[in-house]
């Protein structure tokens, strides 16, 4: 830091100081305000002026009043929306949640007063039928071979489709699967499956 000499005395600082005359009440308010920042009065005043310049604010003009008015208007609008939401929630509570809760409560109380215990019926599992192993009608070998060949072709076609499936993870939403297939192939597959 440079030292500046004035009239034989030295003062610390990079520039000279100047006196500004302000009312006593204003000086007291400014001192207590600038203590909050832990900086000198000059730094706080410079910061305030810079803030007003950057934001194009006029402390005595209409700009500040307009901003404050718009903030108050926004607050009123938000409060109205909150009031509407509260009314909707209260309506839902009256018309759907409460009645359902009370109906379940009444049913439960009636059940408890009755003294019945829940009765579980055993699940009956049917015996597996093994009669499909018994030969009924036989298929000729030629027909069997043709069906096997069709099945192999069908399996091959399914594997081709599965190999053309890719997972897509969008920025928003759930991931999904995409099949890379031409329209002609898709129409052909639809026709085959009819």
Short mmCIF file of N, CA and C in Angstrom, two decimals:
data_model
loop_
_atom_site.label_atom_id
_atom_site.label_comp_id
_atom_site.label_asym_id
_atom_site.label_seq_id
_atom_site.Cartn_x
_atom_site.Cartn_y
_atom_site.Cartn_z
N UNK A 1 0.83 -1.16 0.00
CA UNK A 1 0.00 0.00 0.00
C UNK A 1 0.89 1.24 0.00
N UNK A 2 0.43 2.19 -0.73
CA UNK A 2 1.19 3.44 -0.79
C UNK A 2 0.82 4.34 0.39
N UNK A 3 1.77 5.15 0.73
CA UNK A 3 1.49 6.15 1.75
C UNK A 3 1.48 7.50 1.07
N UNK A 4 0.46 8.27 1.36
CA UNK A 4 0.32 9.58 0.73
C UNK A 4 0.55 10.65 1.80
N UNK A 5 1.34 11.60 1.46
CA UNK A 5 1.62 12.64 2.46
C UNK A 5 0.80 13.88 2.13
N UNK A 6 0.16 14.40 3.17
CA UNK A 6 -0.59 15.66 3.03
C UNK A 6 -0.23 16.53 4.23
N UNK A 7 0.30 17.68 3.90
CA UNK A 7 0.69 18.65 4.94
C UNK A 7 1.64 18.04 5.97
N UNK A 8 2.59 17.23 5.50
CA UNK A 8 3.59 16.69 6.42
C UNK A 8 3.12 15.44 7.14
N UNK A 9 1.85 15.05 7.03
CA UNK A 9 1.35 13.82 7.68
C UNK A 9 1.20 12.74 6.63
N UNK A 10 1.36 11.46 7.03
CA UNK A 10 1.22 10.35 6.08
C UNK A 10 -0.07 9.61 6.40
N UNK A 11 -0.76 9.20 5.32
CA UNK A 11 -2.00 8.42 5.48
C UNK A 11 -1.87 7.16 4.65
N UNK A 12 -2.42 6.07 5.17
CA UNK A 12 -2.41 4.80 4.42
C UNK A 12 -3.51 4.85 3.38
N UNK A 13 -3.34 4.07 2.28
CA UNK A 13 -4.38 3.98 1.27
C UNK A 13 -3.83 4.24 -0.11
N UNK A 14 -4.59 3.78 -1.10
CA UNK A 14 -4.13 3.94 -2.47
C UNK A 14 -4.56 5.27 -3.05
N UNK A 15 -5.50 5.94 -2.43
CA UNK A 15 -5.97 7.21 -2.94
C UNK A 15 -6.26 8.15 -1.80
N UNK A 16 -6.55 9.34 -2.17
CA UNK A 16 -6.84 10.33 -1.14
C UNK A 16 -8.25 10.16 -0.61
N UNK A 17 -8.49 10.73 0.53
CA UNK A 17 -9.80 10.66 1.17
C UNK A 17 -10.49 12.01 1.00
N UNK A 18 -11.79 11.96 1.03
CA UNK A 18 -12.58 13.18 0.92
C UNK A 18 -13.70 13.10 1.94
N UNK A 19 -14.09 14.20 2.44
CA UNK A 19 -15.19 14.24 3.41
C UNK A 19 -16.50 14.46 2.69
N UNK A 20 -17.52 13.75 3.18
CA UNK A 20 -18.88 13.95 2.68
C UNK A 20 -19.73 14.29 3.89
N UNK A 21 -20.51 15.31 3.77
CA UNK A 21 -21.36 15.70 4.88
C UNK A 21 -22.71 15.02 4.73
N UNK A 22 -23.10 14.24 5.75
CA UNK A 22 -24.40 13.57 5.75
C UNK A 22 -25.05 13.81 7.10
N UNK A 23 -26.33 13.60 7.16
CA UNK A 23 -27.04 13.76 8.42
C UNK A 23 -26.55 12.71 9.40
N UNK A 24 -26.64 13.02 10.67
CA UNK A 24 -26.15 12.14 11.72
C UNK A 24 -26.89 10.80 11.70
N UNK A 25 -28.23 10.83 11.54
CA UNK A 25 -29.02 9.59 11.52
C UNK A 25 -28.61 8.70 10.34
N UNK A 26 -28.36 9.33 9.19
CA UNK A 26 -27.94 8.57 8.00
C UNK A 26 -26.58 7.94 8.24
N UNK A 27 -25.64 8.68 8.85
CA UNK A 27 -24.32 8.14 9.13
C UNK A 27 -24.40 6.96 10.08
N UNK A 28 -25.26 7.05 11.09
CA UNK A 28 -25.41 5.94 12.05
C UNK A 28 -25.98 4.71 11.34
N UNK A 29 -27.00 4.92 10.52
CA UNK A 29 -27.59 3.80 9.77
C UNK A 29 -26.56 3.16 8.84
N UNK A 30 -25.76 4.01 8.14
CA UNK A 30 -24.78 3.47 7.20
C UNK A 30 -23.69 2.70 7.92
N UNK A 31 -23.22 3.21 9.06
CA UNK A 31 -22.17 2.51 9.81
C UNK A 31 -22.66 1.13 10.27
N UNK A 32 -23.88 1.06 10.80
CA UNK A 32 -24.40 -0.23 11.27
C UNK A 32 -24.62 -1.18 10.09
N UNK A 33 -25.01 -0.63 8.94
CA UNK A 33 -25.21 -1.46 7.75
C UNK A 33 -23.88 -2.01 7.25
N UNK A 34 -22.86 -1.17 7.18
CA UNK A 34 -21.57 -1.62 6.62
C UNK A 34 -20.85 -2.57 7.56
N UNK A 35 -21.18 -2.58 8.86
CA UNK A 35 -20.56 -3.54 9.79
C UNK A 35 -20.93 -4.97 9.43
N UNK A 36 -22.10 -5.15 8.82
CA UNK A 36 -22.55 -6.50 8.44
C UNK A 36 -21.60 -7.17 7.47
N UNK A 37 -20.88 -6.39 6.66
CA UNK A 37 -20.03 -6.94 5.61
C UNK A 37 -18.58 -7.07 6.04
N UNK A 38 -18.21 -6.45 7.13
CA UNK A 38 -16.83 -6.53 7.60
C UNK A 38 -15.86 -5.83 6.66
N UNK A 39 -16.33 -4.80 5.99
CA UNK A 39 -15.48 -4.05 5.06
C UNK A 39 -15.51 -2.58 5.46
N UNK A 40 -14.62 -1.83 4.84
CA UNK A 40 -14.59 -0.39 5.15
C UNK A 40 -15.82 0.29 4.56
N UNK A 41 -16.09 1.50 5.06
CA UNK A 41 -17.24 2.25 4.56
C UNK A 41 -17.11 2.54 3.08
N UNK A 42 -15.87 2.83 2.63
CA UNK A 42 -15.65 3.12 1.21
C UNK A 42 -15.96 1.91 0.34
N UNK A 43 -15.52 0.72 0.78
CA UNK A 43 -15.78 -0.50 -0.01
C UNK A 43 -17.27 -0.79 -0.09
N UNK A 44 -18.00 -0.61 1.01
CA UNK A 44 -19.44 -0.86 1.01
C UNK A 44 -20.14 0.12 0.09
N UNK A 45 -19.76 1.39 0.17
CA UNK A 45 -20.37 2.40 -0.68
C UNK A 45 -20.07 2.15 -2.15
N UNK A 46 -18.80 1.77 -2.46
CA UNK A 46 -18.45 1.42 -3.84
C UNK A 46 -19.27 0.24 -4.34
N UNK A 47 -19.45 -0.77 -3.48
CA UNK A 47 -20.25 -1.94 -3.87
C UNK A 47 -21.69 -1.58 -4.15
N UNK A 48 -22.24 -0.70 -3.33
CA UNK A 48 -23.63 -0.29 -3.55
C UNK A 48 -23.78 0.46 -4.86
N UNK A 49 -22.85 1.37 -5.13
CA UNK A 49 -22.92 2.14 -6.38
C UNK A 49 -22.77 1.21 -7.58
N UNK A 50 -21.83 0.25 -7.48
CA UNK A 50 -21.62 -0.69 -8.57
C UNK A 50 -22.88 -1.52 -8.82
N UNK A 51 -23.53 -1.95 -7.75
CA UNK A 51 -24.75 -2.74 -7.87
C UNK A 51 -25.84 -1.94 -8.58
N UNK A 52 -26.02 -0.69 -8.19
CA UNK A 52 -27.03 0.14 -8.84
C UNK A 52 -26.71 0.35 -10.31
N UNK A 53 -25.42 0.53 -10.64
CA UNK A 53 -25.04 0.75 -12.04
C UNK A 53 -25.27 -0.51 -12.87
N UNK A 54 -24.79 -1.67 -12.37
CA UNK A 54 -24.91 -2.92 -13.14
C UNK A 54 -26.36 -3.30 -13.40
N UNK A 55 -27.22 -3.06 -12.41
CA UNK A 55 -28.62 -3.45 -12.54
C UNK A 55 -29.50 -2.32 -13.06
N UNK A 56 -28.87 -1.22 -13.42
CA UNK A 56 -29.59 -0.09 -13.99
C UNK A 56 -30.75 0.33 -13.09
N UNK A 57 -30.44 0.48 -11.79
CA UNK A 57 -31.46 0.85 -10.82
C UNK A 57 -31.30 2.31 -10.41
N UNK A 58 -32.42 2.94 -10.23
CA UNK A 58 -32.45 4.31 -9.76
C UNK A 58 -33.16 4.29 -8.40
N UNK A 59 -32.45 4.56 -7.30
CA UNK A 59 -33.08 4.44 -5.99
C UNK A 59 -34.23 5.41 -5.78
N UNK A 60 -34.31 6.47 -6.57
CA UNK A 60 -35.37 7.45 -6.41
C UNK A 60 -36.37 7.42 -7.56
N UNK A 61 -36.10 6.58 -8.57
CA UNK A 61 -36.95 6.57 -9.75
C UNK A 61 -38.04 5.53 -9.66
N UNK A 62 -38.76 5.39 -10.76
CA UNK A 62 -39.90 4.48 -10.84
C UNK A 62 -39.44 3.03 -11.01
N UNK A 63 -38.21 2.80 -11.49
CA UNK A 63 -37.74 1.45 -11.77
C UNK A 63 -37.80 0.55 -10.55
N UNK A 64 -37.34 1.05 -9.43
CA UNK A 64 -37.36 0.26 -8.20
C UNK A 64 -38.78 0.00 -7.75
N UNK A 65 -39.62 1.01 -7.87
CA UNK A 65 -41.02 0.84 -7.46
C UNK A 65 -41.72 -0.19 -8.34
N UNK A 66 -41.42 -0.17 -9.65
CA UNK A 66 -42.04 -1.13 -10.57
C UNK A 66 -41.62 -2.54 -10.21
N UNK A 67 -40.33 -2.72 -9.90
CA UNK A 67 -39.86 -4.06 -9.54
C UNK A 67 -40.53 -4.54 -8.26
N UNK A 68 -40.61 -3.66 -7.26
CA UNK A 68 -41.26 -4.04 -6.01
C UNK A 68 -42.74 -4.35 -6.22
N UNK A 69 -43.40 -3.53 -7.05
CA UNK A 69 -44.82 -3.77 -7.33
C UNK A 69 -45.02 -5.10 -8.04
N UNK A 70 -44.13 -5.41 -9.00
CA UNK A 70 -44.29 -6.68 -9.73
C UNK A 70 -44.01 -7.86 -8.80
N UNK A 71 -43.07 -7.72 -7.87
CA UNK A 71 -42.82 -8.79 -6.91
C UNK A 71 -44.03 -9.00 -5.99
N UNK A 72 -44.64 -7.91 -5.56
CA UNK A 72 -45.82 -8.03 -4.71
C UNK A 72 -46.98 -8.67 -5.48
N UNK A 73 -47.11 -8.27 -6.76
CA UNK A 73 -48.17 -8.85 -7.60
C UNK A 73 -47.94 -10.34 -7.78
N UNK A 74 -46.69 -10.74 -8.03
CA UNK A 74 -46.36 -12.15 -8.18
C UNK A 74 -46.65 -12.91 -6.89
N UNK A 75 -46.34 -12.30 -5.75
CA UNK A 75 -46.62 -12.94 -4.47
C UNK A 75 -48.12 -13.16 -4.28
N UNK A 76 -48.92 -12.14 -4.64
CA UNK A 76 -50.38 -12.28 -4.52
C UNK A 76 -50.90 -13.40 -5.43
N UNK A 77 -50.37 -13.47 -6.67
CA UNK A 77 -50.80 -14.52 -7.59
C UNK A 77 -50.44 -15.90 -7.05
N UNK A 78 -49.23 -16.02 -6.50
CA UNK A 78 -48.81 -17.31 -5.95
C UNK A 78 -49.68 -17.71 -4.76
N UNK A 79 -50.03 -16.73 -3.93
CA UNK A 79 -50.87 -17.04 -2.77
C UNK A 79 -52.26 -17.49 -3.23
N UNK A 80 -52.79 -16.88 -4.31
CA UNK A 80 -54.09 -17.30 -4.83
C UNK A 80 -54.00 -18.74 -5.34
N UNK A 81 -52.89 -19.06 -6.02
CA UNK A 81 -52.73 -20.43 -6.53
C UNK A 81 -52.60 -21.43 -5.38
N UNK A 82 -51.88 -21.04 -4.33
CA UNK A 82 -51.77 -21.92 -3.16
C UNK A 82 -53.15 -22.12 -2.53
N UNK A 83 -53.93 -21.04 -2.46
CA UNK A 83 -55.27 -21.16 -1.89
C UNK A 83 -56.13 -22.12 -2.73
N UNK A 84 -56.01 -22.04 -4.06
CA UNK A 84 -56.75 -22.96 -4.93
C UNK A 84 -56.31 -24.40 -4.69
N UNK A 85 -55.00 -24.62 -4.58
CA UNK A 85 -54.50 -25.98 -4.33
C UNK A 85 -55.01 -26.52 -3.00
N UNK A 86 -55.00 -25.67 -1.99
CA UNK A 86 -55.50 -26.10 -0.68
C UNK A 86 -56.98 -26.45 -0.77
N UNK A 87 -57.75 -25.64 -1.52
CA UNK A 87 -59.18 -25.93 -1.68
C UNK A 87 -59.39 -27.26 -2.41
N UNK A 88 -58.58 -27.53 -3.43
CA UNK A 88 -58.69 -28.80 -4.16
C UNK A 88 -58.37 -29.97 -3.25
N UNK A 89 -57.32 -29.84 -2.45
CA UNK A 89 -56.94 -30.93 -1.54
C UNK A 89 -58.01 -31.16 -0.50
N UNK A 90 -58.58 -30.08 0.04
CA UNK A 90 -59.64 -30.23 1.03
C UNK A 90 -60.87 -30.89 0.41
N UNK A 91 -61.18 -30.52 -0.84
CA UNK A 91 -62.32 -31.12 -1.53
C UNK A 91 -62.08 -32.62 -1.75
N UNK A 92 -60.85 -32.97 -2.16
CA UNK A 92 -60.53 -34.39 -2.35
C UNK A 92 -60.66 -35.14 -1.03
N UNK A 93 -60.22 -34.51 0.04
CA UNK A 93 -60.31 -35.16 1.35
C UNK A 93 -61.76 -35.41 1.73
N UNK A 94 -62.64 -34.42 1.46
CA UNK A 94 -64.05 -34.56 1.82
C UNK A 94 -64.75 -35.58 0.94
N UNK A 95 -64.48 -35.53 -0.38
CA UNK A 95 -65.27 -36.34 -1.31
C UNK A 95 -64.72 -37.74 -1.55
N UNK A 96 -63.42 -37.95 -1.42
CA UNK A 96 -62.92 -39.29 -1.75
C UNK A 96 -62.13 -39.95 -0.63
N UNK A 97 -61.24 -39.24 -0.01
CA UNK A 97 -60.37 -39.88 0.97
C UNK A 97 -61.14 -40.22 2.25
N UNK A 98 -61.83 -39.24 2.81
CA UNK A 98 -62.57 -39.46 4.07
C UNK A 98 -63.63 -40.56 3.93
N UNK A 99 -64.53 -40.47 2.92
CA UNK A 99 -65.56 -41.51 2.82
C UNK A 99 -64.97 -42.91 2.67
N UNK A 100 -63.92 -43.04 1.88
CA UNK A 100 -63.29 -44.36 1.71
C UNK A 100 -62.73 -44.85 3.03
N UNK A 101 -62.05 -43.95 3.74
CA UNK A 101 -61.47 -44.32 5.03
C UNK A 101 -62.56 -44.73 6.01
N UNK A 102 -63.64 -43.95 6.05
CA UNK A 102 -64.72 -44.25 6.98
C UNK A 102 -65.43 -45.55 6.62
N UNK A 103 -65.59 -45.84 5.31
CA UNK A 103 -66.22 -47.10 4.91
C UNK A 103 -65.36 -48.28 5.34
N UNK A 104 -64.07 -48.18 5.15
CA UNK A 104 -63.17 -49.26 5.55
C UNK A 104 -63.20 -49.42 7.07
N UNK A 105 -63.25 -48.30 7.79
CA UNK A 105 -63.31 -48.35 9.25
C UNK A 105 -64.58 -49.03 9.71
N UNK A 106 -65.72 -48.71 9.09
CA UNK A 106 -67.00 -49.33 9.46
C UNK A 106 -66.96 -50.83 9.19
N UNK A 107 -66.42 -51.21 8.03
CA UNK A 107 -66.32 -52.63 7.71
C UNK A 107 -65.42 -53.36 8.70
N UNK A 108 -64.32 -52.71 9.07
CA UNK A 108 -63.39 -53.33 10.01
C UNK A 108 -64.04 -53.49 11.39
N UNK A 109 -64.75 -52.45 11.83
CA UNK A 109 -65.43 -52.52 13.13
C UNK A 109 -66.49 -53.60 13.13
N UNK A 110 -67.24 -53.72 12.04
CA UNK A 110 -68.26 -54.77 11.94
C UNK A 110 -67.61 -56.14 11.97
N UNK A 111 -66.49 -56.27 11.33
CA UNK A 111 -65.78 -57.55 11.30
C UNK A 111 -65.28 -57.92 12.69
N UNK A 112 -64.75 -56.93 13.41
CA UNK A 112 -64.23 -57.19 14.76
C UNK A 112 -65.38 -57.55 15.71
N UNK A 113 -66.52 -56.85 15.60
CA UNK A 113 -67.66 -57.13 16.47
C UNK A 113 -68.22 -58.52 16.21
N UNK A 114 -68.17 -58.95 14.96
CA UNK A 114 -68.71 -60.25 14.59
C UNK A 114 -67.89 -61.37 15.24
N UNK A 115 -66.60 -61.14 15.43
CA UNK A 115 -65.76 -62.12 16.10
C UNK A 115 -65.29 -63.25 15.21
N UNK A 116 -65.57 -63.14 13.93
CA UNK A 116 -65.13 -64.21 13.03
C UNK A 116 -63.65 -64.09 12.75
N UNK A 117 -63.04 -65.20 12.57
CA UNK A 117 -61.64 -65.21 12.17
C UNK A 117 -61.59 -65.48 10.67
N UNK A 118 -60.60 -64.93 10.01
CA UNK A 118 -60.53 -65.18 8.57
C UNK A 118 -60.35 -66.66 8.28
N UNK A 119 -61.07 -67.13 7.30
CA UNK A 119 -61.02 -68.54 6.95
C UNK A 119 -60.26 -68.68 5.64
N UNK A 120 -59.21 -69.43 5.72
CA UNK A 120 -58.41 -69.65 4.51
C UNK A 120 -58.77 -71.00 3.92
N UNK A 121 -59.12 -70.96 2.68
CA UNK A 121 -59.43 -72.21 2.00
C UNK A 121 -58.16 -72.72 1.34
N UNK A 122 -57.90 -73.99 1.46
CA UNK A 122 -56.69 -74.52 0.85
C UNK A 122 -56.78 -74.45 -0.67
N UNK A 123 -55.68 -74.14 -1.25
CA UNK A 123 -55.62 -74.06 -2.70
C UNK A 123 -55.48 -75.47 -3.25
N UNK A 124 -56.37 -75.78 -4.17
CA UNK A 124 -56.33 -77.13 -4.75
C UNK A 124 -55.52 -77.10 -6.04
N UNK A 125 -54.50 -77.92 -6.05
CA UNK A 125 -53.66 -78.01 -7.24
C UNK A 125 -54.10 -79.23 -8.02
N UNK A 126 -54.42 -78.99 -9.27
CA UNK A 126 -54.86 -80.10 -10.11
C UNK A 126 -53.67 -80.98 -10.46
N UNK A 127 -53.95 -82.23 -10.53
CA UNK A 127 -52.87 -83.15 -10.90
C UNK A 127 -52.52 -82.91 -12.36
N UNK A 128 -51.23 -83.02 -12.63
CA UNK A 128 -50.80 -82.80 -14.00
C UNK A 128 -51.32 -83.94 -14.87
N UNK A 129 -51.75 -83.51 -16.00
CA UNK A 129 -52.26 -84.52 -16.93
C UNK A 129 -51.10 -85.07 -17.73
N UNK A 130 -51.01 -86.37 -17.71
CA UNK A 130 -49.91 -87.03 -18.41
C UNK A 130 -50.41 -87.70 -19.69
N UNK A 131 -51.67 -87.46 -20.02
CA UNK A 131 -52.20 -88.18 -21.18
C UNK A 131 -51.68 -87.64 -22.50
N UNK A 132 -50.94 -86.50 -22.46
CA UNK A 132 -50.41 -85.99 -23.73
C UNK A 132 -49.27 -86.88 -24.24
N UNK A 133 -48.73 -87.72 -23.33
CA UNK A 133 -47.69 -88.65 -23.77
C UNK A 133 -48.27 -89.82 -24.56
N UNK A 134 -49.54 -90.05 -24.38
CA UNK A 134 -50.17 -91.16 -25.08
C UNK A 134 -50.37 -90.79 -26.54
N UNK A 135 -49.88 -91.63 -27.45
CA UNK A 135 -50.05 -91.31 -28.87
C UNK A 135 -51.51 -91.42 -29.28
N UNK A 136 -52.02 -90.36 -29.89
CA UNK A 136 -53.39 -90.37 -30.38
C UNK A 136 -53.37 -90.43 -31.89
N UNK A 137 -52.94 -89.30 -32.45
CA UNK A 137 -52.86 -89.24 -33.90
C UNK A 137 -51.40 -88.98 -34.25
N UNK A 138 -50.89 -89.68 -35.19
CA UNK A 138 -49.52 -89.46 -35.61
C UNK A 138 -49.51 -88.59 -36.85
N UNK A 139 -48.44 -87.78 -36.95
CA UNK A 139 -48.28 -86.90 -38.09
C UNK A 139 -47.31 -87.59 -39.05
N UNK A 140 -47.61 -87.55 -40.34
CA UNK A 140 -46.67 -88.17 -41.29
C UNK A 140 -45.31 -87.49 -41.22
N UNK A 141 -44.27 -88.24 -41.53
CA UNK A 141 -42.91 -87.75 -41.43
C UNK A 141 -42.69 -86.51 -42.30
N UNK A 142 -43.24 -86.49 -43.49
CA UNK A 142 -43.07 -85.35 -44.39
C UNK A 142 -43.65 -84.08 -43.75
N UNK A 143 -44.84 -84.22 -43.16
CA UNK A 143 -45.48 -83.08 -42.50
C UNK A 143 -44.66 -82.64 -41.29
N UNK A 144 -44.14 -83.61 -40.55
CA UNK A 144 -43.32 -83.31 -39.38
C UNK A 144 -42.06 -82.56 -39.78
N UNK A 145 -41.40 -83.03 -40.83
CA UNK A 145 -40.18 -82.37 -41.29
C UNK A 145 -40.47 -80.94 -41.77
N UNK A 146 -41.61 -80.78 -42.47
CA UNK A 146 -41.98 -79.44 -42.94
C UNK A 146 -42.23 -78.50 -41.76
N UNK A 147 -42.91 -78.99 -40.73
CA UNK A 147 -43.18 -78.17 -39.54
C UNK A 147 -41.87 -77.81 -38.82
N UNK A 148 -40.94 -78.76 -38.74
CA UNK A 148 -39.64 -78.47 -38.13
C UNK A 148 -38.89 -77.39 -38.92
N UNK A 149 -38.94 -77.50 -40.26
CA UNK A 149 -38.27 -76.51 -41.10
C UNK A 149 -38.88 -75.13 -40.92
N UNK A 150 -40.22 -75.04 -40.86
CA UNK A 150 -40.89 -73.77 -40.65
C UNK A 150 -40.52 -73.19 -39.28
N UNK A 151 -40.43 -74.07 -38.29
CA UNK A 151 -40.06 -73.62 -36.96
C UNK A 151 -38.64 -73.07 -36.95
N UNK A 152 -37.73 -73.73 -37.65
CA UNK A 152 -36.33 -73.24 -37.71
C UNK A 152 -36.27 -71.88 -38.38
N UNK A 153 -37.04 -71.72 -39.49
CA UNK A 153 -37.07 -70.43 -40.19
C UNK A 153 -37.67 -69.34 -39.29
N UNK A 154 -38.73 -69.70 -38.58
CA UNK A 154 -39.37 -68.74 -37.67
C UNK A 154 -38.40 -68.34 -36.55
N UNK A 155 -37.69 -69.32 -36.01
CA UNK A 155 -36.72 -69.05 -34.94
C UNK A 155 -35.59 -68.16 -35.45
N UNK A 156 -35.14 -68.43 -36.69
CA UNK A 156 -34.08 -67.63 -37.30
C UNK A 156 -34.55 -66.19 -37.49
N UNK A 157 -35.79 -66.03 -37.95
CA UNK A 157 -36.36 -64.68 -38.16
C UNK A 157 -36.49 -63.93 -36.83
N UNK A 158 -36.91 -64.64 -35.79
CA UNK A 158 -37.03 -64.00 -34.46
C UNK A 158 -35.66 -63.55 -33.95
N UNK A 159 -34.64 -64.37 -34.15
CA UNK A 159 -33.28 -64.00 -33.73
C UNK A 159 -32.78 -62.78 -34.50
N UNK A 160 -33.12 -62.69 -35.80
CA UNK A 160 -32.73 -61.52 -36.59
C UNK A 160 -33.38 -60.25 -36.01
N UNK A 161 -34.66 -60.36 -35.67
CA UNK A 161 -35.36 -59.20 -35.10
C UNK A 161 -34.74 -58.83 -33.76
N UNK A 162 -34.46 -59.83 -32.91
CA UNK A 162 -33.86 -59.55 -31.61
C UNK A 162 -32.49 -58.91 -31.74
N UNK A 163 -31.73 -59.30 -32.76
CA UNK A 163 -30.40 -58.71 -32.96
C UNK A 163 -30.49 -57.25 -33.43
N UNK A 164 -31.65 -56.84 -33.99
CA UNK A 164 -31.84 -55.47 -34.44
C UNK A 164 -32.49 -54.58 -33.40
N UNK A 165 -32.64 -55.09 -32.18
CA UNK A 165 -33.24 -54.29 -31.10
C UNK A 165 -32.13 -53.58 -30.36
N UNK A 166 -32.34 -52.29 -30.12
CA UNK A 166 -31.37 -51.53 -29.33
C UNK A 166 -32.10 -50.76 -28.25
N UNK A 167 -31.39 -50.55 -27.14
CA UNK A 167 -31.96 -49.82 -26.01
C UNK A 167 -31.69 -48.34 -26.20
N UNK A 168 -32.74 -47.51 -26.05
CA UNK A 168 -32.62 -46.06 -26.19
C UNK A 168 -32.89 -45.45 -24.82
N UNK A 169 -31.95 -44.62 -24.36
CA UNK A 169 -32.12 -43.94 -23.08
C UNK A 169 -32.22 -42.44 -23.35
N UNK A 170 -33.46 -41.91 -23.39
CA UNK A 170 -33.63 -40.48 -23.67
C UNK A 170 -33.20 -39.64 -22.47
N UNK A 171 -33.00 -38.33 -22.72
CA UNK A 171 -32.63 -37.41 -21.64
C UNK A 171 -33.72 -37.36 -20.57
N UNK A 172 -34.98 -37.41 -21.02
CA UNK A 172 -36.10 -37.37 -20.08
C UNK A 172 -37.00 -38.55 -20.39
N UNK A 173 -37.59 -39.13 -19.40
CA UNK A 173 -38.49 -40.25 -19.61
C UNK A 173 -37.79 -41.58 -19.38
N UNK A 174 -38.56 -42.63 -19.55
CA UNK A 174 -38.05 -43.97 -19.30
C UNK A 174 -37.33 -44.50 -20.54
N UNK A 175 -36.34 -45.37 -20.35
CA UNK A 175 -35.69 -46.00 -21.49
C UNK A 175 -36.69 -46.90 -22.23
N UNK A 176 -36.47 -47.07 -23.52
CA UNK A 176 -37.34 -47.92 -24.31
C UNK A 176 -36.51 -48.69 -25.33
N UNK A 177 -37.13 -49.68 -25.98
CA UNK A 177 -36.45 -50.50 -26.98
C UNK A 177 -36.87 -50.05 -28.36
N UNK A 178 -35.92 -50.06 -29.28
CA UNK A 178 -36.17 -49.62 -30.66
C UNK A 178 -35.73 -50.75 -31.59
N UNK A 179 -36.59 -51.08 -32.56
CA UNK A 179 -36.25 -52.13 -33.53
C UNK A 179 -35.83 -51.46 -34.83
N UNK A 180 -34.63 -51.76 -35.27
CA UNK A 180 -34.14 -51.22 -36.54
C UNK A 180 -34.61 -52.15 -37.66
N UNK A 181 -35.71 -51.77 -38.30
CA UNK A 181 -36.30 -52.62 -39.34
C UNK A 181 -36.94 -51.72 -40.38
N UNK A 182 -36.78 -52.07 -41.61
CA UNK A 182 -37.40 -51.31 -42.68
C UNK A 182 -38.91 -51.50 -42.68
N UNK A 183 -39.62 -50.57 -43.34
CA UNK A 183 -41.08 -50.66 -43.37
C UNK A 183 -41.53 -51.89 -44.16
N UNK A 184 -40.81 -52.19 -45.24
CA UNK A 184 -41.16 -53.36 -46.04
C UNK A 184 -41.02 -54.65 -45.24
N UNK A 185 -39.93 -54.78 -44.48
CA UNK A 185 -39.74 -55.96 -43.64
C UNK A 185 -40.84 -56.06 -42.58
N UNK A 186 -41.21 -54.91 -42.02
CA UNK A 186 -42.26 -54.89 -41.00
C UNK A 186 -43.59 -55.35 -41.59
N UNK A 187 -43.95 -54.82 -42.76
CA UNK A 187 -45.21 -55.23 -43.41
C UNK A 187 -45.19 -56.71 -43.76
N UNK A 188 -44.05 -57.20 -44.22
CA UNK A 188 -43.91 -58.63 -44.56
C UNK A 188 -44.10 -59.50 -43.32
N UNK A 189 -43.51 -59.07 -42.19
CA UNK A 189 -43.66 -59.82 -40.95
C UNK A 189 -45.12 -59.82 -40.48
N UNK A 190 -45.77 -58.67 -40.60
CA UNK A 190 -47.19 -58.59 -40.22
C UNK A 190 -48.03 -59.55 -41.08
N UNK A 191 -47.73 -59.59 -42.36
CA UNK A 191 -48.48 -60.46 -43.28
C UNK A 191 -48.24 -61.93 -42.94
N UNK A 192 -47.01 -62.28 -42.60
CA UNK A 192 -46.69 -63.67 -42.26
C UNK A 192 -47.39 -64.12 -40.98
N UNK A 193 -47.55 -63.21 -40.02
CA UNK A 193 -48.13 -63.58 -38.73
C UNK A 193 -49.64 -63.61 -38.74
N UNK A 194 -50.29 -63.25 -39.83
CA UNK A 194 -51.76 -63.28 -39.90
C UNK A 194 -52.27 -64.67 -40.10
#
